[in-house]
CSV table of C-alpha atoms in Angstrom, one decimal:
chain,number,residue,atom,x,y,z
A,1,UNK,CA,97.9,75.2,96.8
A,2,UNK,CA,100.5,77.3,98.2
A,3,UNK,CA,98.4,78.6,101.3
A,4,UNK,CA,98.3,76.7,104.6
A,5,UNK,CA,94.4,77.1,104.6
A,6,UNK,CA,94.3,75.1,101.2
A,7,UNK,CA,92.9,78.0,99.7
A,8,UNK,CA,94.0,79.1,95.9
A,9,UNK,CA,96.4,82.2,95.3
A,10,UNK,CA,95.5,84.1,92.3
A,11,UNK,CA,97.6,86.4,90.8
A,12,UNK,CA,96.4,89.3,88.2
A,13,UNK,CA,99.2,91.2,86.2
A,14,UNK,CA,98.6,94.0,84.2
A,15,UNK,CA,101.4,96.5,82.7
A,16,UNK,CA,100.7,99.7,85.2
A,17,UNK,CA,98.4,97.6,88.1
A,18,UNK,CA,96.2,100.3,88.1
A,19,UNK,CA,93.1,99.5,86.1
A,20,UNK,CA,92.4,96.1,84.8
A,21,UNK,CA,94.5,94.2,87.3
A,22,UNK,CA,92.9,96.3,90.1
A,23,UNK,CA,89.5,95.5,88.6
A,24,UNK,CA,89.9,92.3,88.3
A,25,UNK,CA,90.8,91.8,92.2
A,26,UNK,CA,88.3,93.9,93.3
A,27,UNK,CA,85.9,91.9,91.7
A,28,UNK,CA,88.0,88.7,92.9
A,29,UNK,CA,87.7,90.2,96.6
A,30,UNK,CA,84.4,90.9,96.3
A,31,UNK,CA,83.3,87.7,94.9
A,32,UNK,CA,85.5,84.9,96.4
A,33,UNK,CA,85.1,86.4,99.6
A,34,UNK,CA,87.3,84.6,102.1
A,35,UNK,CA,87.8,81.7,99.8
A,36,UNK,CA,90.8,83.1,97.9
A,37,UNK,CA,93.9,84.9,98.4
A,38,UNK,CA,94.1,88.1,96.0
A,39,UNK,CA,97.3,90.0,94.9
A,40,UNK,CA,97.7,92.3,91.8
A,41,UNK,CA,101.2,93.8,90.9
A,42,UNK,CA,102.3,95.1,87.0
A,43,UNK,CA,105.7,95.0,85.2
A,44,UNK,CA,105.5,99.0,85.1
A,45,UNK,CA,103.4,100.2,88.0
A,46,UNK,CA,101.5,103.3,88.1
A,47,UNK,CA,101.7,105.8,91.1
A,48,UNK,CA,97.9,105.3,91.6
A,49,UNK,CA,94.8,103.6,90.3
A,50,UNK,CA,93.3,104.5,87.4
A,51,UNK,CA,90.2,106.8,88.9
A,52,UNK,CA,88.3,106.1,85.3
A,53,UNK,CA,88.4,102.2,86.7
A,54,UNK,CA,87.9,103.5,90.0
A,55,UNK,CA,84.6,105.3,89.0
A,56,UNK,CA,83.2,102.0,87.3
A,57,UNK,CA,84.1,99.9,90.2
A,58,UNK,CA,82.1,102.3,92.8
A,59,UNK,CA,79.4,102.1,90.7
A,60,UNK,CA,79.1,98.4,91.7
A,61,UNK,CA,79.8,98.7,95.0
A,62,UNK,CA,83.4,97.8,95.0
A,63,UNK,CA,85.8,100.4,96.6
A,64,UNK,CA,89.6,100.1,94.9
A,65,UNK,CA,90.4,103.5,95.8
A,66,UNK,CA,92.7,101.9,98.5
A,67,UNK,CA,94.9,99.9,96.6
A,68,UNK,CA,98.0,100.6,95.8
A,69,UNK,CA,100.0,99.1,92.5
A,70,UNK,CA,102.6,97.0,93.4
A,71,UNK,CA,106.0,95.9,91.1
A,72,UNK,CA,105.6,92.2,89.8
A,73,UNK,CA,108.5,89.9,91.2
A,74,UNK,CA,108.9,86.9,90.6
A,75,UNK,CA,108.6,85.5,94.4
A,76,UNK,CA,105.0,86.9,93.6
A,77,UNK,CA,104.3,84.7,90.7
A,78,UNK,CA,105.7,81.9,91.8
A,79,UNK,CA,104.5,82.2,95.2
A,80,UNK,CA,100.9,82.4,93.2
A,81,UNK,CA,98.7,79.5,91.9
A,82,UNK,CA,96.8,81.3,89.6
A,83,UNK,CA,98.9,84.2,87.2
A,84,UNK,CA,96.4,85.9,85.1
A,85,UNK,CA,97.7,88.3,82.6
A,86,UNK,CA,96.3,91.0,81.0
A,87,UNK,CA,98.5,92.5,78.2
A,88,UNK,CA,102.1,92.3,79.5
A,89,UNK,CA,103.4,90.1,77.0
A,90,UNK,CA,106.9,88.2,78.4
A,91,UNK,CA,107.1,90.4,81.3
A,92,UNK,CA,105.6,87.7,83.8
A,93,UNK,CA,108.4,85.0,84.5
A,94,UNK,CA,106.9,81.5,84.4
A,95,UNK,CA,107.2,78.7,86.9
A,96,UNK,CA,105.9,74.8,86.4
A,97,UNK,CA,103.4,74.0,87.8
A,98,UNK,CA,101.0,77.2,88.0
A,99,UNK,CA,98.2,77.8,86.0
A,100,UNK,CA,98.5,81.0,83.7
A,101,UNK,CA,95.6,82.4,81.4
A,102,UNK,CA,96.0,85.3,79.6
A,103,UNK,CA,93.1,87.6,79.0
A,104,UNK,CA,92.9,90.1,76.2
A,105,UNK,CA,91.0,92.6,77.9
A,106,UNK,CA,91.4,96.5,76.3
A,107,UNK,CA,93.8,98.7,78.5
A,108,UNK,CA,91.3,101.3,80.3
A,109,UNK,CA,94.2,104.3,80.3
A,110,UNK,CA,93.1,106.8,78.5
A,111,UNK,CA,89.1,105.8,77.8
A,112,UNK,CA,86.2,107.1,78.9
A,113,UNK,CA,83.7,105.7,81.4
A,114,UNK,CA,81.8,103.7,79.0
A,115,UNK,CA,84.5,102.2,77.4
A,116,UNK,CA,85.6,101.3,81.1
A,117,UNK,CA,82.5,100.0,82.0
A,118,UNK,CA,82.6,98.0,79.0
A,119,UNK,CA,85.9,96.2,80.0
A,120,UNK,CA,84.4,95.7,83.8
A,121,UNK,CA,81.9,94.4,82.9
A,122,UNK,CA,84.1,91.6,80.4
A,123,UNK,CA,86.2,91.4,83.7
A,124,UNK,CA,83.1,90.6,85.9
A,125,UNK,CA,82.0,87.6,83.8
A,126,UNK,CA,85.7,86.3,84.3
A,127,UNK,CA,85.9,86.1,87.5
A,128,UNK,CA,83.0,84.6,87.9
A,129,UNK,CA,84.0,81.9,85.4
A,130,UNK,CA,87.2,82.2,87.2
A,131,UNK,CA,85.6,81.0,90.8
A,132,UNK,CA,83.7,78.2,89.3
A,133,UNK,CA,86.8,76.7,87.4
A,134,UNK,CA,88.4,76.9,91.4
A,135,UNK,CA,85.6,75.4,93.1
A,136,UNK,CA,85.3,72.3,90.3
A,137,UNK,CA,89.3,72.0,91.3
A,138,UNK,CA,88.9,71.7,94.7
């Protein structure tokens, strides 16, 4: 673990960091509470969050709306014990020693709500697969 606390650093990259990413930490957030440090950033970042994943968030109770995407480097990644991609191909630089998944998750630019709430929804159930695979590790 990277963090002084022992706690796991998980990473989520997304092209634009402004829908699935951003999901997938607020869910990450919400979820792992105080029991893992969160960061998002994309190879191409948006100028704001997708308010389509924005919508589907609030309607679970988890606010993204102040989140801002953020440029992947790769301090971030290597700085990160958990990178998760999510449809940005060879744009994350890889390090030994981290643990990478890639999840194919459809891009929600572009759909409509229930197409977004569809891929939240995928998102939620990975997180939470994601938090129990963390807890066995520790």
């Amino acid at each position: 673990m990277t963090s002084t606390e022992m706690k796991p650093t998980v990473l989520f990259v997304c092209v634009h960091n402004a829908g699935r990413s951003q999901m997938a930490a607020g869910f990450l957030r919400e979820l792992g509470a105080d029991r893992v440090e969160v960061r998002s950033a994309g190879n191409e970042p948006r100028d704001m969050i997708n308010p389509t994943a924005a919508e589907a968030m609030a309607e679970v109770g988890i606010d993204i709306t102040d989140q801002q995407p953020k440029i992947l480097t790769p301090d971030t990644v290597k700085t990160s014990d958990v990178v998760i991609t999510m449809g940005c191909g060879d744009a994350c630089p890889i390090f030994p020693g981290k643990r990478y998944e890639d999840w194919e998750l459809d891009d929600p630019a572009g759909q409509g709500i229930e197409t977004v709430r569809n891929i939240r929804d995928d998102i939620r159930a990975r997180i939470k697969a994601l938090l129990n695979s963390l807890e066995d590790a520790s």
